[in-house]
mmCIF file of C-alpha atoms in Angstrom:
data_model
loop_
_atom_site.group_PDB
_atom_site.id
_atom_site.type_symbol
_atom_site.label_atom_id
_atom_site.label_comp_id
_atom_site.label_asym_id
_atom_site.label_seq_id
_atom_site.Cartn_x
_atom_site.Cartn_y
_atom_site.Cartn_z
ATOM 1 C CA MET A 1 -21.673 -31.859 -8.951
ATOM 2 C CA SER A 2 -19.695 -31.865 -12.017
ATOM 3 C CA ALA A 3 -19.480 -28.671 -14.594
ATOM 4 C CA THR A 4 -21.865 -27.802 -17.320
ATOM 5 C CA THR A 5 -21.363 -25.366 -20.156
ATOM 6 C CA ALA A 6 -23.824 -23.438 -21.664
ATOM 7 C CA SER A 7 -24.258 -23.395 -25.591
ATOM 8 C CA ALA A 8 -21.183 -20.620 -26.234
ATOM 9 C CA PRO A 9 -20.468 -18.639 -29.965
ATOM 10 C CA ALA A 10 -18.430 -20.569 -32.186
ATOM 11 C CA ASP A 11 -16.437 -17.690 -32.843
ATOM 12 C CA GLY A 12 -15.464 -17.555 -28.717
ATOM 13 C CA GLY A 13 -16.975 -13.837 -28.808
ATOM 14 C CA HIS A 14 -14.396 -12.970 -31.386
ATOM 15 C CA ALA A 15 -16.567 -12.040 -34.289
ATOM 16 C CA ASN A 16 -18.363 -9.289 -34.736
ATOM 17 C CA HIS A 17 -21.919 -10.534 -36.161
ATOM 18 C CA ARG A 18 -25.100 -8.463 -36.962
ATOM 19 C CA GLY A 19 -26.417 -6.722 -33.716
ATOM 20 C CA ARG A 20 -23.094 -7.622 -31.751
ATOM 21 C CA THR A 21 -21.516 -4.736 -30.565
ATOM 22 C CA GLY A 22 -17.984 -4.281 -32.109
ATOM 23 C CA PHE A 23 -14.969 -4.951 -29.457
ATOM 24 C CA TRP A 24 -13.919 -1.802 -28.522
ATOM 25 C CA GLN A 25 -17.153 -0.008 -27.702
ATOM 26 C CA ALA A 26 -18.487 -2.944 -25.973
ATOM 27 C CA THR A 27 -15.438 -2.260 -23.967
ATOM 28 C CA GLY A 28 -16.239 1.017 -23.370
ATOM 29 C CA ILE A 29 -19.779 0.294 -22.838
ATOM 30 C CA VAL A 30 -18.991 -2.358 -20.257
ATOM 31 C CA ALA A 31 -15.455 -0.214 -18.108
ATOM 32 C CA GLN A 32 -18.505 2.689 -18.342
ATOM 33 C CA ARG A 33 -20.823 0.395 -16.015
ATOM 34 C CA GLU A 34 -18.314 -0.406 -13.868
ATOM 35 C CA ILE A 35 -17.177 3.410 -13.029
ATOM 36 C CA LEU A 36 -21.007 4.298 -13.113
ATOM 37 C CA ILE A 37 -21.801 1.552 -10.590
ATOM 38 C CA ARG A 38 -18.934 2.452 -8.411
ATOM 39 C CA VAL A 39 -19.223 6.198 -8.138
ATOM 40 C CA ARG A 40 -22.941 6.197 -7.332
ATOM 41 C CA SER A 41 -21.821 4.178 -4.809
ATOM 42 C CA LYS A 42 -22.663 5.708 -1.205
ATOM 43 C CA SER A 43 -20.337 3.766 0.416
ATOM 44 C CA PHE A 44 -17.589 3.827 -2.135
ATOM 45 C CA ILE A 45 -17.707 7.357 -1.818
ATOM 46 C CA ILE A 46 -17.649 7.743 2.033
ATOM 47 C CA SER A 47 -15.002 5.602 2.142
ATOM 48 C CA THR A 48 -12.968 6.986 0.296
ATOM 49 C CA ALA A 49 -13.352 10.545 1.477
ATOM 50 C CA ILE A 50 -12.566 8.803 4.977
ATOM 51 C CA MET A 51 -9.390 7.451 3.830
ATOM 52 C CA LEU A 52 -8.660 10.647 1.922
ATOM 53 C CA ALA A 53 -9.439 12.483 5.257
ATOM 54 C CA LEU A 54 -7.730 9.995 7.231
ATOM 55 C CA ILE A 55 -4.600 10.468 5.705
ATOM 56 C CA LEU A 56 -4.706 13.803 5.268
ATOM 57 C CA ALA A 57 -4.820 13.723 9.076
ATOM 58 C CA GLY A 58 -2.344 12.094 9.432
ATOM 59 C CA VAL A 59 0.521 13.677 7.118
ATOM 60 C CA LEU A 60 -0.384 17.480 9.330
ATOM 61 C CA PHE A 61 -0.550 15.281 12.791
ATOM 62 C CA SER A 62 2.856 13.737 11.916
ATOM 63 C CA SER A 63 4.137 17.098 11.437
ATOM 64 C CA VAL A 64 2.731 19.318 14.052
ATOM 65 C CA GLY A 65 1.609 16.565 16.693
ATOM 66 C CA PRO A 66 4.898 16.208 18.104
ATOM 67 C CA GLN A 67 5.097 20.265 19.466
ATOM 68 C CA LEU A 68 1.384 19.585 21.114
ATOM 69 C CA PHE A 69 2.556 16.673 22.947
ATOM 70 C CA ASP A 70 6.006 18.516 23.576
ATOM 71 C CA GLU A 71 6.061 19.271 26.880
ATOM 72 C CA ASP A 72 9.110 20.003 29.137
ATOM 73 C CA THR A 73 9.711 17.789 32.122
ATOM 74 C CA THR A 74 10.723 19.219 35.711
ATOM 75 C CA VAL A 75 13.354 17.888 37.441
ATOM 76 C CA ALA A 76 13.843 18.940 40.309
ATOM 77 C CA THR A 77 17.634 19.713 42.339
ATOM 78 C CA ILE A 78 19.636 21.321 44.815
ATOM 79 C CA ALA A 79 21.497 24.448 43.936
ATOM 80 C CA ALA A 80 25.236 22.488 43.651
ATOM 81 C CA LEU A 81 23.650 20.971 40.462
ATOM 82 C CA ALA A 82 20.914 23.302 38.892
ATOM 83 C CA PRO A 83 23.715 24.708 36.772
ATOM 84 C CA ALA A 84 24.378 21.253 35.340
ATOM 85 C CA LEU A 85 20.837 21.306 33.939
ATOM 86 C CA GLN A 86 19.330 24.342 32.716
ATOM 87 C CA GLY A 87 21.430 23.950 29.739
ATOM 88 C CA LEU A 88 19.731 20.953 28.911
ATOM 89 C CA ASP A 89 17.051 20.936 25.904
ATOM 90 C CA GLY A 90 13.453 20.614 27.207
ATOM 91 C CA VAL A 91 13.969 20.939 31.206
ATOM 92 C CA VAL A 92 12.518 22.903 33.704
ATOM 93 C CA VAL A 93 14.655 22.941 36.699
ATOM 94 C CA ASP A 94 13.369 23.281 40.267
ATOM 95 C CA THR A 95 15.817 24.068 42.556
ATOM 96 C CA LEU A 96 15.023 22.879 46.684
ATOM 97 C CA GLY A 97 17.134 23.476 49.486
ATOM 98 C CA SER A 98 17.483 19.568 50.445
ATOM 99 C CA ALA A 99 18.155 15.978 49.324
ATOM 100 C CA ASP A 100 14.949 15.146 51.569
ATOM 101 C CA ALA A 101 13.297 18.133 49.855
ATOM 102 C CA VAL A 102 13.904 16.476 45.725
ATOM 103 C CA ARG A 103 12.784 13.135 46.620
ATOM 104 C CA GLN A 104 9.397 14.294 48.155
ATOM 105 C CA ALA A 105 8.897 16.403 45.439
ATOM 106 C CA VAL A 106 8.969 13.721 42.913
ATOM 107 C CA GLN A 107 7.267 11.076 45.057
ATOM 108 C CA SER A 108 3.926 13.776 44.989
ATOM 109 C CA GLY A 109 4.132 14.483 41.669
ATOM 110 C CA ALA A 110 5.247 17.939 41.221
ATOM 111 C CA ALA A 111 8.477 16.955 39.526
ATOM 112 C CA SER A 112 8.908 14.258 36.927
ATOM 113 C CA ALA A 113 12.543 13.527 37.982
ATOM 114 C CA GLY A 114 15.077 14.390 40.687
ATOM 115 C CA VAL A 115 19.227 14.693 40.278
ATOM 116 C CA LEU A 116 21.547 14.533 43.463
ATOM 117 C CA GLN A 117 24.941 14.182 43.825
ATOM 118 C CA GLY A 118 25.875 10.249 43.249
ATOM 119 C CA THR A 119 28.883 8.259 43.739
ATOM 120 C CA GLY A 120 29.168 6.450 40.342
ATOM 121 C CA ALA A 121 31.568 7.827 37.976
ATOM 122 C CA SER A 122 28.865 10.060 36.762
ATOM 123 C CA GLY A 123 28.586 11.668 40.638
ATOM 124 C CA LEU A 124 24.854 11.945 39.706
ATOM 125 C CA LEU A 125 22.036 10.114 41.083
ATOM 126 C CA VAL A 126 18.954 10.207 39.001
ATOM 127 C CA ILE A 127 15.580 9.795 40.859
ATOM 128 C CA GLY A 128 12.094 8.352 40.070
ATOM 129 C CA ASP A 129 8.672 7.726 41.390
ATOM 130 C CA ARG A 130 7.485 4.100 39.802
ATOM 131 C CA GLU A 131 10.091 4.011 36.895
ATOM 132 C CA THR A 132 13.113 4.957 35.551
ATOM 133 C CA PRO A 133 12.924 8.385 33.905
ATOM 134 C CA SER A 134 15.045 7.079 31.090
ATOM 135 C CA ALA A 135 14.643 10.663 29.142
ATOM 136 C CA ILE A 136 16.329 12.694 31.884
ATOM 137 C CA VAL A 137 18.872 9.513 31.816
ATOM 138 C CA GLN A 138 19.471 9.101 28.236
ATOM 139 C CA MET A 139 20.176 13.644 28.479
ATOM 140 C CA LEU A 140 23.168 12.971 31.423
ATOM 141 C CA SER A 141 24.524 10.340 29.830
ATOM 142 C CA VAL A 142 27.935 11.050 28.311
ATOM 143 C CA THR A 143 27.692 9.527 24.728
ATOM 144 C CA PRO A 144 30.504 9.899 21.917
ATOM 145 C CA GLU A 145 30.504 12.093 18.954
ATOM 146 C CA VAL A 146 28.774 10.943 15.451
ATOM 147 C CA GLU A 147 30.255 11.608 12.255
ATOM 148 C CA LEU A 148 28.380 10.765 9.166
ATOM 149 C CA LEU A 149 29.909 11.016 6.071
ATOM 150 C CA ASP A 150 26.786 10.973 4.382
ATOM 151 C CA PRO A 151 24.961 13.411 5.925
ATOM 152 C CA ASN A 152 22.138 13.065 3.261
ATOM 153 C CA ALA A 153 21.196 9.230 3.973
ATOM 154 C CA PRO A 154 18.168 8.936 4.832
ATOM 155 C CA ASP A 155 16.876 7.878 8.826
ATOM 156 C CA PRO A 156 16.029 4.162 8.953
ATOM 157 C CA LEU A 157 13.092 4.595 11.047
ATOM 158 C CA LEU A 158 11.800 6.982 8.319
ATOM 159 C CA THR A 159 12.423 4.231 6.044
ATOM 160 C CA TYR A 160 10.809 1.897 7.761
ATOM 161 C CA PHE A 161 7.319 3.689 7.752
ATOM 162 C CA ILE A 162 7.241 5.002 4.262
ATOM 163 C CA GLY A 163 7.974 1.260 2.670
ATOM 164 C CA ILE A 164 4.799 0.598 5.479
ATOM 165 C CA ALA A 165 3.079 3.064 3.716
ATOM 166 C CA PHE A 166 3.353 1.956 0.284
ATOM 167 C CA GLY A 167 3.011 -1.451 1.104
ATOM 168 C CA ILE A 168 -0.333 -0.343 2.937
ATOM 169 C CA VAL A 169 -1.515 1.887 -0.275
ATOM 170 C CA PHE A 170 -0.440 -1.217 -3.161
ATOM 171 C CA PHE A 171 -2.387 -3.948 -0.671
ATOM 172 C CA SER A 172 -5.431 -1.996 0.553
ATOM 173 C CA SER A 173 -6.325 -0.822 -3.257
ATOM 174 C CA ALA A 174 -5.306 -3.896 -5.034
ATOM 175 C CA ILE A 175 -7.320 -6.045 -2.702
ATOM 176 C CA THR A 176 -10.040 -4.080 -2.428
ATOM 177 C CA PHE A 177 -10.938 -3.369 -6.258
ATOM 178 C CA GLY A 178 -9.542 -6.463 -7.190
ATOM 179 C CA GLN A 179 -12.951 -8.047 -4.644
ATOM 180 C CA THR A 180 -14.860 -5.943 -6.632
ATOM 181 C CA ILE A 181 -14.189 -7.196 -9.916
ATOM 182 C CA ALA A 182 -13.996 -11.004 -8.508
ATOM 183 C CA GLN A 183 -17.401 -10.225 -6.900
ATOM 184 C CA SER A 184 -19.226 -8.405 -10.227
ATOM 185 C CA VAL A 185 -17.917 -11.438 -12.323
ATOM 186 C CA VAL A 186 -19.920 -13.843 -9.985
ATOM 187 C CA GLU A 187 -22.963 -12.000 -9.226
ATOM 188 C CA GLU A 188 -23.236 -11.922 -13.351
ATOM 189 C CA LYS A 189 -22.526 -15.556 -13.514
ATOM 190 C CA GLN A 190 -24.443 -16.608 -10.754
ATOM 191 C CA SER A 191 -27.765 -14.511 -11.431
ATOM 192 C CA ARG A 192 -26.981 -15.730 -16.076
ATOM 193 C CA ILE A 193 -26.548 -12.464 -16.661
ATOM 194 C CA VAL A 194 -23.840 -12.445 -18.110
ATOM 195 C CA GLU A 195 -25.301 -15.277 -20.598
ATOM 196 C CA ILE A 196 -27.878 -12.130 -21.810
ATOM 197 C CA MET A 197 -24.566 -10.038 -22.301
ATOM 198 C CA LEU A 198 -23.062 -12.376 -24.612
ATOM 199 C CA ALA A 199 -25.476 -12.698 -26.903
ATOM 200 C CA ALA A 200 -24.603 -9.532 -27.566
ATOM 201 C CA ILE A 201 -21.215 -8.433 -26.632
ATOM 202 C CA PRO A 202 -17.861 -10.571 -26.598
ATOM 203 C CA ALA A 203 -16.744 -11.863 -23.767
ATOM 204 C CA ARG A 204 -12.792 -10.904 -23.796
ATOM 205 C CA ALA A 205 -14.653 -7.175 -24.223
ATOM 206 C CA ILE A 206 -17.013 -7.979 -20.880
ATOM 207 C CA LEU A 207 -13.009 -8.812 -19.589
ATOM 208 C CA ALA A 208 -11.467 -5.737 -21.116
ATOM 209 C CA GLY A 209 -13.864 -3.386 -19.530
ATOM 210 C CA LYS A 210 -13.861 -4.979 -16.335
ATOM 211 C CA VAL A 211 -10.021 -4.340 -16.455
ATOM 212 C CA ILE A 212 -10.207 -0.632 -17.656
ATOM 213 C CA GLY A 213 -13.536 0.410 -15.357
ATOM 214 C CA ASN A 214 -11.968 -0.446 -11.781
ATOM 215 C CA SER A 215 -8.114 -0.030 -12.619
ATOM 216 C CA VAL A 216 -9.853 3.903 -13.800
ATOM 217 C CA LEU A 217 -11.309 3.868 -10.380
ATOM 218 C CA ALA A 218 -7.515 2.362 -8.754
ATOM 219 C CA PHE A 219 -5.603 5.154 -10.540
ATOM 220 C CA GLY A 220 -8.021 8.004 -9.580
ATOM 221 C CA GLN A 221 -7.697 6.964 -6.263
ATOM 222 C CA ILE A 222 -4.213 6.739 -5.891
ATOM 223 C CA LEU A 223 -3.435 10.312 -7.829
ATOM 224 C CA MET A 224 -5.681 11.316 -4.931
ATOM 225 C CA ILE A 225 -4.134 9.549 -2.193
ATOM 226 C CA ALA A 226 -0.591 11.544 -3.710
ATOM 227 C CA ALA A 227 -2.440 14.463 -4.111
ATOM 228 C CA VAL A 228 -3.354 14.479 -0.474
ATOM 229 C CA VAL A 229 -0.401 13.392 0.263
ATOM 230 C CA LEU A 230 1.837 16.426 -1.478
ATOM 231 C CA LEU A 231 -0.667 18.620 -0.091
ATOM 232 C CA GLY A 232 -0.333 17.648 3.397
ATOM 233 C CA GLY A 233 3.765 18.602 2.694
ATOM 234 C CA ALA A 234 2.669 21.762 1.256
ATOM 235 C CA ILE A 235 0.506 23.139 4.245
ATOM 236 C CA THR A 236 3.031 22.194 6.919
ATOM 237 C CA GLY A 237 6.112 22.691 4.917
ATOM 238 C CA SER A 238 7.341 19.488 4.641
ATOM 239 C CA GLN A 239 11.007 19.270 2.687
ATOM 240 C CA LEU A 240 10.359 15.612 2.905
ATOM 241 C CA LEU A 241 7.023 15.603 1.440
ATOM 242 C CA LEU A 242 7.872 17.761 -1.220
ATOM 243 C CA ASP A 243 11.157 16.726 -2.719
ATOM 244 C CA GLY A 244 12.318 13.549 -0.859
ATOM 245 C CA LEU A 245 9.375 11.804 -1.485
ATOM 246 C CA GLY A 246 8.080 13.059 -4.782
ATOM 247 C CA MET A 247 9.817 11.127 -7.102
ATOM 248 C CA PRO A 248 9.147 7.687 -5.148
ATOM 249 C CA ILE A 249 5.375 9.116 -5.077
ATOM 250 C CA VAL A 250 5.309 9.271 -9.269
ATOM 251 C CA TRP A 251 7.185 6.119 -9.534
ATOM 252 C CA PHE A 252 4.428 4.479 -7.406
ATOM 253 C CA VAL A 253 1.308 5.690 -9.211
ATOM 254 C CA VAL A 254 3.260 4.351 -12.957
ATOM 255 C CA LEU A 255 3.761 1.144 -11.711
ATOM 256 C CA PHE A 256 0.349 0.401 -9.077
ATOM 257 C CA THR A 257 -1.558 1.362 -12.334
ATOM 258 C CA VAL A 258 0.768 -1.041 -14.693
ATOM 259 C CA GLY A 259 0.605 -3.463 -11.867
ATOM 260 C CA PHE A 260 -3.186 -2.963 -11.134
ATOM 261 C CA VAL A 261 -4.149 -4.227 -14.579
ATOM 262 C CA MET A 262 -2.385 -7.676 -13.934
ATOM 263 C CA LEU A 263 -3.813 -8.235 -10.830
ATOM 264 C CA ALA A 264 -7.466 -7.037 -11.634
ATOM 265 C CA SER A 265 -7.291 -9.779 -14.617
ATOM 266 C CA LEU A 266 -6.182 -12.283 -12.505
ATOM 267 C CA TYR A 267 -8.816 -11.781 -10.223
ATOM 268 C CA ALA A 268 -11.753 -11.597 -13.320
ATOM 269 C CA ALA A 269 -10.091 -15.048 -14.077
ATOM 270 C CA ALA A 270 -10.360 -16.432 -10.678
ATOM 271 C CA ALA A 271 -13.898 -15.142 -10.140
ATOM 272 C CA ALA A 272 -14.604 -16.969 -13.808
ATOM 273 C CA LEU A 273 -13.570 -20.475 -12.220
ATOM 274 C CA VAL A 274 -16.479 -20.378 -9.658
ATOM 275 C CA SER A 275 -20.420 -20.025 -10.274
ATOM 276 C CA ARG A 276 -20.884 -19.506 -6.327
ATOM 277 C CA ALA A 277 -20.076 -16.485 -4.214
ATOM 278 C CA GLU A 278 -19.187 -18.970 -1.018
ATOM 279 C CA ASP A 279 -16.423 -20.158 -3.792
ATOM 280 C CA LEU A 280 -14.912 -17.251 -4.101
ATOM 281 C CA GLY A 281 -12.093 -16.865 -1.606
ATOM 282 C CA THR A 282 -10.696 -20.459 -2.521
ATOM 283 C CA ALA A 283 -10.157 -19.179 -6.175
ATOM 284 C CA THR A 284 -9.042 -16.407 -5.365
ATOM 285 C CA SER A 285 -6.594 -16.819 -1.975
ATOM 286 C CA PRO A 286 -3.268 -17.630 -4.433
ATOM 287 C CA LEU A 287 -3.573 -14.062 -5.665
ATOM 288 C CA MET A 288 -4.142 -12.705 -2.215
ATOM 289 C CA MET A 289 -0.971 -13.983 -1.161
ATOM 290 C CA LEU A 290 0.996 -12.698 -4.597
ATOM 291 C CA VAL A 291 -0.807 -9.059 -3.306
ATOM 292 C CA MET A 292 0.701 -9.574 0.203
ATOM 293 C CA LEU A 293 4.017 -10.493 -0.747
ATOM 294 C CA PRO A 294 5.191 -6.848 -1.930
ATOM 295 C CA TYR A 295 3.456 -6.026 1.570
ATOM 296 C CA ILE A 296 4.931 -8.348 3.753
ATOM 297 C CA ALA A 297 8.555 -7.757 1.883
ATOM 298 C CA VAL A 298 8.569 -4.301 1.819
ATOM 299 C CA ILE A 299 8.281 -4.366 5.904
ATOM 300 C CA ILE A 300 11.219 -6.984 6.239
ATOM 301 C CA PHE A 301 14.236 -5.929 3.614
ATOM 302 C CA ASN A 302 13.082 -2.242 3.566
ATOM 303 C CA ASN A 303 16.824 -0.862 4.155
ATOM 304 C CA ASN A 304 18.223 -4.359 2.535
ATOM 305 C CA PRO A 305 19.776 -3.099 -1.017
ATOM 306 C CA VAL A 306 20.219 -6.553 -2.301
ATOM 307 C CA ALA A 307 16.747 -7.404 -1.330
ATOM 308 C CA LEU A 308 15.243 -4.222 -3.004
ATOM 309 C CA GLN A 309 17.037 -5.180 -5.805
ATOM 310 C CA ILE A 310 15.183 -8.285 -6.994
ATOM 311 C CA MET A 311 11.820 -7.518 -5.441
ATOM 312 C CA SER A 312 12.455 -4.207 -8.126
ATOM 313 C CA TYR A 313 12.707 -6.950 -10.849
ATOM 314 C CA VAL A 314 9.895 -9.250 -9.574
ATOM 315 C CA PRO A 315 6.656 -7.866 -11.444
ATOM 316 C CA PHE A 316 4.738 -8.235 -8.073
ATOM 317 C CA SER A 317 6.329 -6.552 -5.864
ATOM 318 C CA ALA A 318 7.779 -3.609 -8.392
ATOM 319 C CA PRO A 319 5.242 -1.817 -7.715
ATOM 320 C CA VAL A 320 6.513 -1.140 -3.902
ATOM 321 C CA ALA A 321 9.750 -2.047 -4.351
ATOM 322 C CA VAL A 322 11.112 0.259 -7.419
ATOM 323 C CA PRO A 323 10.087 3.637 -5.452
ATOM 324 C CA MET A 324 11.373 2.546 -2.126
ATOM 325 C CA ARG A 325 15.198 2.592 -4.226
ATOM 326 C CA VAL A 326 14.191 5.747 -5.424
ATOM 327 C CA TYR A 327 13.938 7.178 -2.090
ATOM 328 C CA LEU A 328 16.745 5.757 -1.239
ATOM 329 C CA GLN A 329 18.285 6.477 -3.894
ATOM 330 C CA SER A 330 19.917 2.868 -4.304
ATOM 331 C CA GLN A 331 19.842 2.413 -8.101
ATOM 332 C CA GLU A 332 21.052 3.571 -11.633
ATOM 333 C CA TRP A 333 19.040 5.801 -13.319
ATOM 334 C CA TRP A 334 17.963 3.384 -16.016
ATOM 335 C CA GLU A 335 16.952 0.419 -13.190
ATOM 336 C CA PRO A 336 13.233 2.036 -13.204
ATOM 337 C CA TYR A 337 12.532 1.959 -16.721
ATOM 338 C CA LEU A 338 14.023 -1.729 -16.643
ATOM 339 C CA SER A 339 11.703 -2.718 -13.578
ATOM 340 C CA LEU A 340 8.837 -0.982 -15.983
ATOM 341 C CA ALA A 341 9.367 -2.297 -19.445
ATOM 342 C CA ILE A 342 9.410 -5.456 -17.500
ATOM 343 C CA LEU A 343 6.150 -5.225 -15.224
ATOM 344 C CA ILE A 344 4.562 -4.445 -19.192
ATOM 345 C CA ALA A 345 5.458 -7.385 -20.709
ATOM 346 C CA PHE A 346 4.719 -9.727 -18.130
ATOM 347 C CA THR A 347 1.552 -7.904 -17.720
ATOM 348 C CA VAL A 348 0.579 -8.440 -21.576
ATOM 349 C CA ALA A 349 1.337 -12.532 -20.916
ATOM 350 C CA VAL A 350 -0.547 -11.899 -17.936
ATOM 351 C CA ILE A 351 -3.612 -10.556 -20.025
ATOM 352 C CA ALA A 352 -3.401 -13.139 -22.539
ATOM 353 C CA PHE A 353 -3.556 -15.775 -20.259
ATOM 354 C CA ALA A 354 -6.210 -14.196 -18.088
ATOM 355 C CA ALA A 355 -8.384 -13.830 -21.222
ATOM 356 C CA ARG A 356 -7.762 -17.264 -22.430
ATOM 357 C CA ILE A 357 -9.168 -18.687 -18.778
ATOM 358 C CA TYR A 358 -11.938 -16.034 -18.448
ATOM 359 C CA GLU A 359 -13.331 -17.057 -21.439
ATOM 360 C CA ARG A 360 -12.910 -20.957 -21.547
ATOM 361 C CA SER A 361 -14.627 -20.774 -18.256
ATOM 362 C CA LEU A 362 -17.771 -17.987 -18.279
ATOM 363 C CA LEU A 363 -20.177 -19.704 -19.514
ATOM 364 C CA LYS A 364 -19.777 -22.518 -16.891
ATOM 365 C CA THR A 365 -21.477 -23.601 -14.108
ATOM 366 C CA GLY A 366 -21.483 -26.435 -11.147
ATOM 367 C CA SER A 367 -18.239 -27.404 -9.692
ATOM 368 C CA MET A 368 -14.763 -24.883 -9.194
ATOM 369 C CA VAL A 369 -13.141 -25.127 -12.609
ATOM 370 C CA LYS A 370 -9.350 -25.983 -11.897
ATOM 371 C CA TRP A 371 -6.998 -23.694 -13.822
ATOM 372 C CA ARG A 372 -5.108 -26.451 -15.441
ATOM 373 C CA ASP A 373 -9.169 -27.566 -16.759
ATOM 374 C CA ALA A 374 -9.299 -24.269 -18.321
ATOM 375 C CA LEU A 375 -6.282 -24.511 -20.270
ATOM 376 C CA LYS A 376 -6.453 -27.447 -21.487
ATOM 377 C CA GLN A 377 -9.631 -26.713 -22.919
#
């Protein structure tokens, strides 16, 4: 089916004719409508509450959880070896009279492991029932002394999980609110309500209102997530959350806010290209890949300074890469500001591009309009 175009205002929606609302007033009306629709939705309220509760529970559990499950390990041994085991943390020594008694205790489950005299280089024999008691083996192994020249260096495993956390928050929030904007555009276009709206307000005001309204919601949700994380840190007394992640979270909120405006504009433009909800997935799939890029890249390169530096100057990955570099303290003081400036400049260009696509495709019905065709008109 070929695309058809409904009649549109000759001025492209910029003029303020009699009976038409001014641009900023119209933008405020659309933004208010977008916000009210979402905050009055029970599903939005419930899903947000559940998400915040899970995040708070995760923060609390990460601090007190290991203590809840940290149980002492019972190790059976003979009297001659008992003094060597009694100094091990988390080990309860059960001294028995013979090697056979030790083996019987392990086999019956009365002891998690057994230690006897062995013939190897260590002089010890560790006994397990169905699997190797690796914790005891590690405790009894001889390890070299280690000296770290930088005692404040971040834990690689912790860095990995922090990178995943930033990536997930960016990915989930951008996808959730981006799809909300796209569905709203398609629904209004499919029901032809947009034609009535265009008779009263400019097309760009509709776009700006949708972007601003959903950006406010996304920004508010990110602020609540940050507040919950810091609250959990205050409850548990975690210095990592109170000090180590304070500035990274601030930079994430700032960069996410700008980056989301960019993505929201693209989602609205992509949705304007289609007339049916069934085609929305095809139109927004390239944007999905752009949103997934930071999530995947930060998992792969979370501890690679060069890769993170490059990602911090790429607009689509900067909201995740910059906070990671701030946490790792691997950047100069001015680099986050340069990344923010690049992101703002790129966002302005994207908004102009998306506005042109949106304005030229909003009244087109029928088959999906290609990005290239929308720009040529």
